[in-house]
mmCIF file with all atom_site columns, N, CA and C in Angstrom:
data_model
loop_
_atom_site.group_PDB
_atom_site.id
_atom_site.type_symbol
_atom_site.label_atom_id
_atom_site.label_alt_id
_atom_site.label_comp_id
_atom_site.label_asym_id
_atom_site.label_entity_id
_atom_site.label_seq_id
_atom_site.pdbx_PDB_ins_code
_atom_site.Cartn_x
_atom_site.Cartn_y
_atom_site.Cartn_z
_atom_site.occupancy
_atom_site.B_iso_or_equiv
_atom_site.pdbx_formal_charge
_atom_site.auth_seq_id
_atom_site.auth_comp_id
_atom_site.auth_asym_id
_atom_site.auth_atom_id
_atom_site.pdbx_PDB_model_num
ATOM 1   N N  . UNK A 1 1  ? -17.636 3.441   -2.220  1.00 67.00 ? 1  UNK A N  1
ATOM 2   C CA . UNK A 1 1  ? -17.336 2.049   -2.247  1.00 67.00 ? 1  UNK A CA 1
ATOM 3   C C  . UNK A 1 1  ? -15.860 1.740   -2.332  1.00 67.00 ? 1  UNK A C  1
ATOM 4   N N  . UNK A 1 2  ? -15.978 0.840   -2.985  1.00 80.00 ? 2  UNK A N  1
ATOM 5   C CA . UNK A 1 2  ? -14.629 -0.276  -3.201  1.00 80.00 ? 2  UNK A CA 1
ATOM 6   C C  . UNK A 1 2  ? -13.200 0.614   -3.196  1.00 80.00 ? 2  UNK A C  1
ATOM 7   N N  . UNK A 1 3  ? -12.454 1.283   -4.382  1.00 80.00 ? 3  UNK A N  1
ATOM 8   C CA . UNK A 1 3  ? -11.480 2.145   -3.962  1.00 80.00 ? 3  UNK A CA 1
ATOM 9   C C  . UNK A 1 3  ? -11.267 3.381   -3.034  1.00 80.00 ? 3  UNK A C  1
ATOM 10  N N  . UNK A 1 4  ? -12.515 3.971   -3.742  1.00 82.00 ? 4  UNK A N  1
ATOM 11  C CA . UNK A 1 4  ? -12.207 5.774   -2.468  1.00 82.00 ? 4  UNK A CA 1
ATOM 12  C C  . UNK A 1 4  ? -11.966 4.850   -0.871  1.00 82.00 ? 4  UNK A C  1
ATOM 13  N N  . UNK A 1 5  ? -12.539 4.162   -0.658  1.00 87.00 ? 5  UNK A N  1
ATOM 14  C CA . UNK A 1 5  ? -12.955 3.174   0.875   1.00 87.00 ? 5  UNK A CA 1
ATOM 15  C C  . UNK A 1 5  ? -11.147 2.671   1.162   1.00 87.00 ? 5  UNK A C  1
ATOM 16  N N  . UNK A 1 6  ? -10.262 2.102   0.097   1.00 83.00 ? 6  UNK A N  1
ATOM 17  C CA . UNK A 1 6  ? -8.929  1.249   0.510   1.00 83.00 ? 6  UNK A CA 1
ATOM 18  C C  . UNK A 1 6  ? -8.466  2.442   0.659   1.00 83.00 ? 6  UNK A C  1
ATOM 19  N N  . UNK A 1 7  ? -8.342  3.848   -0.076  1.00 83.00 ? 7  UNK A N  1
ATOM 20  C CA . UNK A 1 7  ? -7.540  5.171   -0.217  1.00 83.00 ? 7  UNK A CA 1
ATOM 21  C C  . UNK A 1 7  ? -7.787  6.194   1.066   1.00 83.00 ? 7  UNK A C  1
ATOM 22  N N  . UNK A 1 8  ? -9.126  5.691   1.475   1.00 87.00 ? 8  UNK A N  1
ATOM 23  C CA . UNK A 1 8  ? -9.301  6.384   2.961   1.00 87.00 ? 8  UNK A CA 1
ATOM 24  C C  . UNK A 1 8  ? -8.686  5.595   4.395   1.00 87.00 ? 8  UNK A C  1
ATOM 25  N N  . UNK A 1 9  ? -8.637  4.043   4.093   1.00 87.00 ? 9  UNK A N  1
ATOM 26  C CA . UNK A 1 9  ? -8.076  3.289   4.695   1.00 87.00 ? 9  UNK A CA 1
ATOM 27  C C  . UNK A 1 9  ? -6.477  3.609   4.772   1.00 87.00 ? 9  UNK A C  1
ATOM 28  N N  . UNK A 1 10 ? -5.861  3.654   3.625   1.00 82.00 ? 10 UNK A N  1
ATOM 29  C CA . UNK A 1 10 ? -4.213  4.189   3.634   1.00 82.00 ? 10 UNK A CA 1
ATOM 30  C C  . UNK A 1 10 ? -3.899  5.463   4.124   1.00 82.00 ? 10 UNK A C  1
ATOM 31  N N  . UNK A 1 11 ? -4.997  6.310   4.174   1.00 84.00 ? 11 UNK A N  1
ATOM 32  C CA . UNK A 1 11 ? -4.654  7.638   4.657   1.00 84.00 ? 11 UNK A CA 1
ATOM 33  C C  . UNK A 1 11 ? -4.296  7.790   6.142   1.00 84.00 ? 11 UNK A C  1
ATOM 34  N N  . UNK A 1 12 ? -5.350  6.486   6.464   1.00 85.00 ? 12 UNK A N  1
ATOM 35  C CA . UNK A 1 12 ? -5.996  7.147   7.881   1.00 85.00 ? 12 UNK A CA 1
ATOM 36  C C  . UNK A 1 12 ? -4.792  5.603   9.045   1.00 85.00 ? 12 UNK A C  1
ATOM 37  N N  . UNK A 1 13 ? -4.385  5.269   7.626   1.00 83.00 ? 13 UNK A N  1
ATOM 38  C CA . UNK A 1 13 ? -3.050  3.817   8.399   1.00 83.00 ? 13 UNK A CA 1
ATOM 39  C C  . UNK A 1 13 ? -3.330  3.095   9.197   1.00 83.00 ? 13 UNK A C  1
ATOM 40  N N  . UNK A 1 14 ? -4.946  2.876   8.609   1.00 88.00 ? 14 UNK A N  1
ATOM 41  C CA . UNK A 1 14 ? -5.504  1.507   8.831   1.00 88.00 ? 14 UNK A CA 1
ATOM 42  C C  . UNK A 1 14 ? -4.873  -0.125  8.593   1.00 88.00 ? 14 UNK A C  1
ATOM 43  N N  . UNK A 1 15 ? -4.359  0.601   7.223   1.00 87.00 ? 15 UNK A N  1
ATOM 44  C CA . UNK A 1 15 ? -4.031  -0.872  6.627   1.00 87.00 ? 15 UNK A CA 1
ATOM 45  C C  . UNK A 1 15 ? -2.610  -0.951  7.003   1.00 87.00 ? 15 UNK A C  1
ATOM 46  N N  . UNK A 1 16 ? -2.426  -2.313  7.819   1.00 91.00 ? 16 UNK A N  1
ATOM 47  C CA . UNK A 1 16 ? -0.691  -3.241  7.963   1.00 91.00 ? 16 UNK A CA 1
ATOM 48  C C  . UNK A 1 16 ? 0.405   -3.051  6.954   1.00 91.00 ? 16 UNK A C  1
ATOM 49  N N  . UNK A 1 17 ? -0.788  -4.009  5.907   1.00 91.00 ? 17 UNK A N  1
ATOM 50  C CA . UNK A 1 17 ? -0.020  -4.371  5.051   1.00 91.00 ? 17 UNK A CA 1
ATOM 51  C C  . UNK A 1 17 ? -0.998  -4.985  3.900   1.00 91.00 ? 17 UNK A C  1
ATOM 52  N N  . UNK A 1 18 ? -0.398  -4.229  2.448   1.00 88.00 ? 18 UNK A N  1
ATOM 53  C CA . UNK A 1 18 ? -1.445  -4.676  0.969   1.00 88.00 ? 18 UNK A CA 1
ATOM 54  C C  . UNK A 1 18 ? -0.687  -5.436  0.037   1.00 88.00 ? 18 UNK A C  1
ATOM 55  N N  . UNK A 1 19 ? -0.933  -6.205  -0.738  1.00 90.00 ? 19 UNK A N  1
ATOM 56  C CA . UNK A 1 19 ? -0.402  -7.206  -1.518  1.00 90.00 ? 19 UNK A CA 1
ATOM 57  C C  . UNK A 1 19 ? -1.194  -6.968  -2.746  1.00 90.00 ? 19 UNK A C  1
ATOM 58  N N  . UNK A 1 20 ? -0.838  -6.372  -3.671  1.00 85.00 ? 20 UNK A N  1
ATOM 59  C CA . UNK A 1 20 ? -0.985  -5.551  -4.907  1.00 85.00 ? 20 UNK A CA 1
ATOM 60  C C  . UNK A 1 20 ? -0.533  -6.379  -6.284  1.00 85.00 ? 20 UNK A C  1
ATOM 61  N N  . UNK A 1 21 ? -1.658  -6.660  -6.962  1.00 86.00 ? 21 UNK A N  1
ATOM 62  C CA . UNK A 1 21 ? -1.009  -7.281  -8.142  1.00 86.00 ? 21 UNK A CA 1
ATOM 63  C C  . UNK A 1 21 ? -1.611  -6.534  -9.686  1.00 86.00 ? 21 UNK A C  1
ATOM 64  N N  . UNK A 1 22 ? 0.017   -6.154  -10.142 1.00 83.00 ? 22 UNK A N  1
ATOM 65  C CA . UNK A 1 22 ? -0.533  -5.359  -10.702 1.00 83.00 ? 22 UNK A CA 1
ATOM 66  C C  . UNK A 1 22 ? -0.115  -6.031  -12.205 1.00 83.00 ? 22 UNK A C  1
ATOM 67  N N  . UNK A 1 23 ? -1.452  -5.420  -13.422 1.00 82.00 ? 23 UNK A N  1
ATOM 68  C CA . UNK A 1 23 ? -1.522  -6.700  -14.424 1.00 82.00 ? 23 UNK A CA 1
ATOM 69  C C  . UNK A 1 23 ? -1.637  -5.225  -15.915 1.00 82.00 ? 23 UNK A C  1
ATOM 70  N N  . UNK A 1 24 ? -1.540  -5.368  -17.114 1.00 78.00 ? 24 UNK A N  1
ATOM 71  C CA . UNK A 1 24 ? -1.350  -4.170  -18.100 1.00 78.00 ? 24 UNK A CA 1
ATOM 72  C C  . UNK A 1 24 ? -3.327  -4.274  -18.049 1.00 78.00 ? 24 UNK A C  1
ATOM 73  N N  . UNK A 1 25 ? -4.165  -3.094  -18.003 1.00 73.00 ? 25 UNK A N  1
ATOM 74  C CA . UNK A 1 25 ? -5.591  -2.602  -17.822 1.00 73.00 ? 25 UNK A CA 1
ATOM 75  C C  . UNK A 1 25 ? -6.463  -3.562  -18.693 1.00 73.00 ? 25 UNK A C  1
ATOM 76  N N  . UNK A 1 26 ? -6.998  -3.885  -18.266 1.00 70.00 ? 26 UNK A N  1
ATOM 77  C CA . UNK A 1 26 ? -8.384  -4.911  -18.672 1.00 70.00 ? 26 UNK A CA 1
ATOM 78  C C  . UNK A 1 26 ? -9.527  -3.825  -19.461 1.00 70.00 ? 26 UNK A C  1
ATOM 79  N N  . UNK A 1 27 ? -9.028  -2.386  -19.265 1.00 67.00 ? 27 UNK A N  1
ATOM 80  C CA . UNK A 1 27 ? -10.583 -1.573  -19.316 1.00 67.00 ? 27 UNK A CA 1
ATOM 81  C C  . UNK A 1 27 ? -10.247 -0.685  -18.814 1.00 67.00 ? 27 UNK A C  1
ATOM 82  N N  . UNK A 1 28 ? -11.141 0.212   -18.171 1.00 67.00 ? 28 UNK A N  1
ATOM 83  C CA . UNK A 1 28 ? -11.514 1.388   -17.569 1.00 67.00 ? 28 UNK A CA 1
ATOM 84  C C  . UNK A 1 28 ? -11.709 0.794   -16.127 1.00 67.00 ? 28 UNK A C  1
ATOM 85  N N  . UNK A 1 29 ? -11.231 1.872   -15.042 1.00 66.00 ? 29 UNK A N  1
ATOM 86  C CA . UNK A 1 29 ? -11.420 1.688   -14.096 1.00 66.00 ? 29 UNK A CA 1
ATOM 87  C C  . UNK A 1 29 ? -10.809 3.092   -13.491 1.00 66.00 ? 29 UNK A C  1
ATOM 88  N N  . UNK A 1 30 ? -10.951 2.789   -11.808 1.00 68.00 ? 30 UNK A N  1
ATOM 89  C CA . UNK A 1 30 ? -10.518 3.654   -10.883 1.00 68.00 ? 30 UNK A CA 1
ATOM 90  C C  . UNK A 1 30 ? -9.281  3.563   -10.137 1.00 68.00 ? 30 UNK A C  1
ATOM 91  N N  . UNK A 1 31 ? -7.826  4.098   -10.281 1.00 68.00 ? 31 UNK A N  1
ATOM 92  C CA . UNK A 1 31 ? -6.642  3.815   -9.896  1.00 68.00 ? 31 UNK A CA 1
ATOM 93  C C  . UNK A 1 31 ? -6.935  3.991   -8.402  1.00 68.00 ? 31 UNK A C  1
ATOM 94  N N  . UNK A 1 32 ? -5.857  2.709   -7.828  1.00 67.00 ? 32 UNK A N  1
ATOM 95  C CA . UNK A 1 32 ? -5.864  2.251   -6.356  1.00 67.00 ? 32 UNK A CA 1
ATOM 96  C C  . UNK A 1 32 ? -5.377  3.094   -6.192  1.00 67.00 ? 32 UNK A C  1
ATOM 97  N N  . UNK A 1 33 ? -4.212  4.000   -6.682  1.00 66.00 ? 33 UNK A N  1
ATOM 98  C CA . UNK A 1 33 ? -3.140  4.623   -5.579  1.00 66.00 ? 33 UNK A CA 1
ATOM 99  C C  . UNK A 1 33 ? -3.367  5.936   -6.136  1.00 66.00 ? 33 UNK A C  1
ATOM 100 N N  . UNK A 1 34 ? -4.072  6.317   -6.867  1.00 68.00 ? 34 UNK A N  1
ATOM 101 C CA . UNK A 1 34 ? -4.025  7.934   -7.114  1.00 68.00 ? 34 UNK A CA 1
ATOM 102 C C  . UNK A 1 34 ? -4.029  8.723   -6.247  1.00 68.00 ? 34 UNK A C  1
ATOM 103 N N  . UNK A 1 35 ? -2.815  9.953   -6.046  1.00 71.00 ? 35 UNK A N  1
ATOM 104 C CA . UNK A 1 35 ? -3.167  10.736  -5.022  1.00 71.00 ? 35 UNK A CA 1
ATOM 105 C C  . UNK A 1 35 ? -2.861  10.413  -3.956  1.00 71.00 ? 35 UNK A C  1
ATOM 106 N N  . UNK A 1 36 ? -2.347  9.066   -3.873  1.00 70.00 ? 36 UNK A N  1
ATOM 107 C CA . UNK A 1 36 ? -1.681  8.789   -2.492  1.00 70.00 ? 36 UNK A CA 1
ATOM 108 C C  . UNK A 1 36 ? 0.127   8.554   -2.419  1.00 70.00 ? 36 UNK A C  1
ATOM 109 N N  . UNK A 1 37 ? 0.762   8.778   -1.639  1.00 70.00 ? 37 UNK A N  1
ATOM 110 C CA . UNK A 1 37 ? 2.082   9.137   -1.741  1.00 70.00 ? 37 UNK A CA 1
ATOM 111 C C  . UNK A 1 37 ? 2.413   7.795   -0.798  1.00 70.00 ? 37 UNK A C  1
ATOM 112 N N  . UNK A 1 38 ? 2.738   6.257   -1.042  1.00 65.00 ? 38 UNK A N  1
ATOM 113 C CA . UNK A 1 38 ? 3.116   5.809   0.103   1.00 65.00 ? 38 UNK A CA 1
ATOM 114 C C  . UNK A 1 38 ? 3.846   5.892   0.732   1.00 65.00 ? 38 UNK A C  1
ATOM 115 N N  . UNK A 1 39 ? 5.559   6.618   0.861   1.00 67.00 ? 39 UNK A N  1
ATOM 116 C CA . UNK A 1 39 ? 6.614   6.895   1.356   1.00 67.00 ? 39 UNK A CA 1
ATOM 117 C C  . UNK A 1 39 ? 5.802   7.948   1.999   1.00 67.00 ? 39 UNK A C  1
ATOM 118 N N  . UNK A 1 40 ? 4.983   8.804   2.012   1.00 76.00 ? 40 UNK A N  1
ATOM 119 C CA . UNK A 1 40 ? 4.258   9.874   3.119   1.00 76.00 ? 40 UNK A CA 1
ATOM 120 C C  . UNK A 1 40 ? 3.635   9.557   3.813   1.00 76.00 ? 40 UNK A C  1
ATOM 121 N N  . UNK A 1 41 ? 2.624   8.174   3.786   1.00 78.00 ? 41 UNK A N  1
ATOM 122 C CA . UNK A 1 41 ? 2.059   8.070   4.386   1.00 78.00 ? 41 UNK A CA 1
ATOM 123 C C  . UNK A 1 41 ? 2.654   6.574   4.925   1.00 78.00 ? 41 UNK A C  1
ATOM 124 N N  . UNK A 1 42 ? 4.073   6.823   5.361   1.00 83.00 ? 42 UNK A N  1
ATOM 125 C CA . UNK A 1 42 ? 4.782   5.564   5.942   1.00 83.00 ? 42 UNK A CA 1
ATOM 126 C C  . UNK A 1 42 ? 4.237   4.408   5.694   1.00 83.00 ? 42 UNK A C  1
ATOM 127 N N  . UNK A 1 43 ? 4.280   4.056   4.510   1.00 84.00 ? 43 UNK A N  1
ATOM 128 C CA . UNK A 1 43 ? 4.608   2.473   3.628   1.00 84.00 ? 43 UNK A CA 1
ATOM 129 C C  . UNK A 1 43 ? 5.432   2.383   3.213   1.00 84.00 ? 43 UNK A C  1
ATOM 130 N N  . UNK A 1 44 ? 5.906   1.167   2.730   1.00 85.00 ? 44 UNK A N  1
ATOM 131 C CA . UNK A 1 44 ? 7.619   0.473   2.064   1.00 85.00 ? 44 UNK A CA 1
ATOM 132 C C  . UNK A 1 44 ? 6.957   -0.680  1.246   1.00 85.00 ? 44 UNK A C  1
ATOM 133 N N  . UNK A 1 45 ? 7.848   -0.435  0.431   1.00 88.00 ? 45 UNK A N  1
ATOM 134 C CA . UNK A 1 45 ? 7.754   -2.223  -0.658  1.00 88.00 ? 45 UNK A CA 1
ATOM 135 C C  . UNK A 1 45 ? 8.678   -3.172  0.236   1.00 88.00 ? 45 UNK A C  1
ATOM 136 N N  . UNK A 1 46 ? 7.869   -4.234  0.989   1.00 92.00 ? 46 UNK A N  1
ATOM 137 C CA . UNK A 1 46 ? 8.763   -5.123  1.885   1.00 92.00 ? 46 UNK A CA 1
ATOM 138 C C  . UNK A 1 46 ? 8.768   -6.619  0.894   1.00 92.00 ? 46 UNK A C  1
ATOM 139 N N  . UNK A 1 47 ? 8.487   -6.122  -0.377  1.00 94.00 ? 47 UNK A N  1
ATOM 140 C CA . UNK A 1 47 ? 8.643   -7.722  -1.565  1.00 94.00 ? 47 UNK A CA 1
ATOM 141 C C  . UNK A 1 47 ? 8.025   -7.263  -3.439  1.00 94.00 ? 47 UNK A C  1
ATOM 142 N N  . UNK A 1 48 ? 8.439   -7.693  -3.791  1.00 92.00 ? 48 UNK A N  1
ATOM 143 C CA . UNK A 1 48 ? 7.689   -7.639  -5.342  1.00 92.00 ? 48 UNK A CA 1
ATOM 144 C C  . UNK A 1 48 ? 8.438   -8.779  -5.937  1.00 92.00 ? 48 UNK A C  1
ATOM 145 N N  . UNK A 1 49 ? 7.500   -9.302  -7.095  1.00 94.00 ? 49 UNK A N  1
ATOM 146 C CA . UNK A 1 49 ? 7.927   -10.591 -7.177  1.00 94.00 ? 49 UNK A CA 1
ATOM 147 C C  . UNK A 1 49 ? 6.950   -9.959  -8.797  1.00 94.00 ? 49 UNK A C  1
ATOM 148 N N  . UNK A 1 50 ? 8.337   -10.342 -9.803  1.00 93.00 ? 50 UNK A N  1
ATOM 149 C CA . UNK A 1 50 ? 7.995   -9.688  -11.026 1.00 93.00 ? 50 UNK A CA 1
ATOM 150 C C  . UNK A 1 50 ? 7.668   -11.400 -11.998 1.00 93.00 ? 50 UNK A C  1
ATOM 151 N N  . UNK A 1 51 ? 6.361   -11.131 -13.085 1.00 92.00 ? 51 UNK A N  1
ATOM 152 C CA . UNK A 1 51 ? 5.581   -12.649 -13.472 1.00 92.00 ? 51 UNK A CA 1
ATOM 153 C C  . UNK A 1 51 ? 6.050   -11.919 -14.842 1.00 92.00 ? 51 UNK A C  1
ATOM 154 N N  . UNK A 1 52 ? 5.517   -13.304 -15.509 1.00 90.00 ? 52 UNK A N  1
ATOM 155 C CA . UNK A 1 52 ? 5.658   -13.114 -16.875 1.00 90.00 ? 52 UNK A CA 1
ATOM 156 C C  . UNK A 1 52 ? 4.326   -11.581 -17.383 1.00 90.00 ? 52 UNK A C  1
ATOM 157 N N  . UNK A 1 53 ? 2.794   -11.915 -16.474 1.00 88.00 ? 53 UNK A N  1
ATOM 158 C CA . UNK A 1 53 ? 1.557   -10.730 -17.241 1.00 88.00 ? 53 UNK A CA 1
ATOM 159 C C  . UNK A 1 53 ? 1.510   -10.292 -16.041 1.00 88.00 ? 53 UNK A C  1
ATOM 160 N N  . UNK A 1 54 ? 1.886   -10.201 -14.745 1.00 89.00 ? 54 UNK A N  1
ATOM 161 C CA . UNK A 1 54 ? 2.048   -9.067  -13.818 1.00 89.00 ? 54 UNK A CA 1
ATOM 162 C C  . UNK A 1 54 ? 3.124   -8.672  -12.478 1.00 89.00 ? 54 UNK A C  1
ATOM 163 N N  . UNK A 1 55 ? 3.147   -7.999  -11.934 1.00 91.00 ? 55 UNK A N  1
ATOM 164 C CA . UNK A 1 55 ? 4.185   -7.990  -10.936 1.00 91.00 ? 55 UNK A CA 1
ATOM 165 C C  . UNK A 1 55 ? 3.213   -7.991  -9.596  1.00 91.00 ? 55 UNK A C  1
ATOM 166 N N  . UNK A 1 56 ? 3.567   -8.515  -8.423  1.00 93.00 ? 56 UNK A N  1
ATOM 167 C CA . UNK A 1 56 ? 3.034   -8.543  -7.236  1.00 93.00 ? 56 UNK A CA 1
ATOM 168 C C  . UNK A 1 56 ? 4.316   -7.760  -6.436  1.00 93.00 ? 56 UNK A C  1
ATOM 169 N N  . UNK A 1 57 ? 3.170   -6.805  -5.718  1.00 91.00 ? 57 UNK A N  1
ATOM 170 C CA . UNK A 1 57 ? 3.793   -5.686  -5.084  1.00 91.00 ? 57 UNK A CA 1
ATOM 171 C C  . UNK A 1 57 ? 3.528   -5.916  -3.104  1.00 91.00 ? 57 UNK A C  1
ATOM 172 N N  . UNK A 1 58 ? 4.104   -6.081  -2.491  1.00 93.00 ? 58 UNK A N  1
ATOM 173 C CA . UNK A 1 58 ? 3.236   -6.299  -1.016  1.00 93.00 ? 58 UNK A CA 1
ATOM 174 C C  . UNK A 1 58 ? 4.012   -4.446  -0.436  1.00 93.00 ? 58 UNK A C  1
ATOM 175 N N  . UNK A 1 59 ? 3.099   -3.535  0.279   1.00 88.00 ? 59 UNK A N  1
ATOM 176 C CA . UNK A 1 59 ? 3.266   -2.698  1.019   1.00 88.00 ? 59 UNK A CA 1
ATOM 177 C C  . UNK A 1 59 ? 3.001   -2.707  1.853   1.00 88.00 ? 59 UNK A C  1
ATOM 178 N N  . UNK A 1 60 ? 3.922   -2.788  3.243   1.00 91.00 ? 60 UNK A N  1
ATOM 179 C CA . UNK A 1 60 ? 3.904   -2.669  4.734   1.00 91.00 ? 60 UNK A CA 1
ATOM 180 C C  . UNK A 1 60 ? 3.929   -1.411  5.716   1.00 91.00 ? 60 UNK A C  1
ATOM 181 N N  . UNK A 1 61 ? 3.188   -1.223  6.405   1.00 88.00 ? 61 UNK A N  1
ATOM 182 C CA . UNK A 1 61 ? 3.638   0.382   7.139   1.00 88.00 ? 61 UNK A CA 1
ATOM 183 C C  . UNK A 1 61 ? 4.646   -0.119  8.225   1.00 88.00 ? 61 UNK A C  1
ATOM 184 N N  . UNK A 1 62 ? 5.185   1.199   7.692   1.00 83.00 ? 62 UNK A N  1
ATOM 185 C CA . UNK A 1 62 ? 6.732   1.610   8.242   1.00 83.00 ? 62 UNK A CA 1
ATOM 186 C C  . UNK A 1 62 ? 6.174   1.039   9.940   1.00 83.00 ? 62 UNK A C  1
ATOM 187 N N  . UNK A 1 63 ? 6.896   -0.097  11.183  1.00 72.00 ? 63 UNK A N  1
ATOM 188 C CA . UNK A 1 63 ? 6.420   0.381   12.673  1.00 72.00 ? 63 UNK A CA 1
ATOM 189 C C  . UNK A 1 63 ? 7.950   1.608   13.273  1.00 72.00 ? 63 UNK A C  1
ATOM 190 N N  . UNK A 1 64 ? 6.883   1.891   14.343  1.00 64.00 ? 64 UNK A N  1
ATOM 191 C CA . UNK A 1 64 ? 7.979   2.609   15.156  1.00 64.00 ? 64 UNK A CA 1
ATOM 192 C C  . UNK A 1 64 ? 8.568   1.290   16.125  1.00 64.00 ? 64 UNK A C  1
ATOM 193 N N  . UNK A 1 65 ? 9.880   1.821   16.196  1.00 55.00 ? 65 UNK A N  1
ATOM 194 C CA . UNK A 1 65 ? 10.261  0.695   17.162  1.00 55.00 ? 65 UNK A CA 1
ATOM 195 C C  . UNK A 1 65 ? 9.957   1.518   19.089  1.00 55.00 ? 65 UNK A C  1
ATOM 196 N N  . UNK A 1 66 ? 9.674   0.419   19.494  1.00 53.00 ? 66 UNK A N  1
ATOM 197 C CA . UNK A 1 66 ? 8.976   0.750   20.783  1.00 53.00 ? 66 UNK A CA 1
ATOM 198 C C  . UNK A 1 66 ? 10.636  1.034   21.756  1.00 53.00 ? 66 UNK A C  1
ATOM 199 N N  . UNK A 1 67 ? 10.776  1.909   22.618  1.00 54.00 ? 67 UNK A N  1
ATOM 200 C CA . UNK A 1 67 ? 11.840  2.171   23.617  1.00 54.00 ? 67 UNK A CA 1
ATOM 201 C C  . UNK A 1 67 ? 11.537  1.951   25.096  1.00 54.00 ? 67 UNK A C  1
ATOM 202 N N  . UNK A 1 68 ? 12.414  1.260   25.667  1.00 58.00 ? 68 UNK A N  1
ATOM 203 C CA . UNK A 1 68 ? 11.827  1.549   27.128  1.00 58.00 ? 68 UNK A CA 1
ATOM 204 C C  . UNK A 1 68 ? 12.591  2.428   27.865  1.00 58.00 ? 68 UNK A C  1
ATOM 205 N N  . UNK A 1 69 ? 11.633  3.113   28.526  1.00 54.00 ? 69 UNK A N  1
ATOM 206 C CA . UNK A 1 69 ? 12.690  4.281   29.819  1.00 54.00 ? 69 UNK A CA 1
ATOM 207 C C  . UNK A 1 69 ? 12.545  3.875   31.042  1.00 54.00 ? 69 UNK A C  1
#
């Protein structure tokens, strides 16, 4: 389900672009990014925008720029 599913999505650079808000743990749960390296798997922080109870993170994949011959 729900995470292993976004972590197979980032692997496989499905996803554009994620907008991540991240807040101090409510509980127990399953970390979004465990195990995933986003600078490896060409993502960038293209914004974060820091709150008083969380920070919002947006990650974009890196594009190639297109050349013409």
């Amino acid at each position: 389900g729900g995470v292993a599913t976004i972590r197979q999505y980032f692997r496989t650079g499905l996803i554009d672009q994620r907008h991540v808000a991240l807040a101090p743990p409510l509980g127990s749960g399953e970390h979004h990014c465990r195990d995933l390296e986003a600078p490896n798997l060409e993502y960038h922080c293209t914004e974060h925008v820091p709150m008083a109870n969380a920070i919002h993170i947006v990650l974009s994949k890196t594009r190639e720029e297109k050349q013409d011959y």
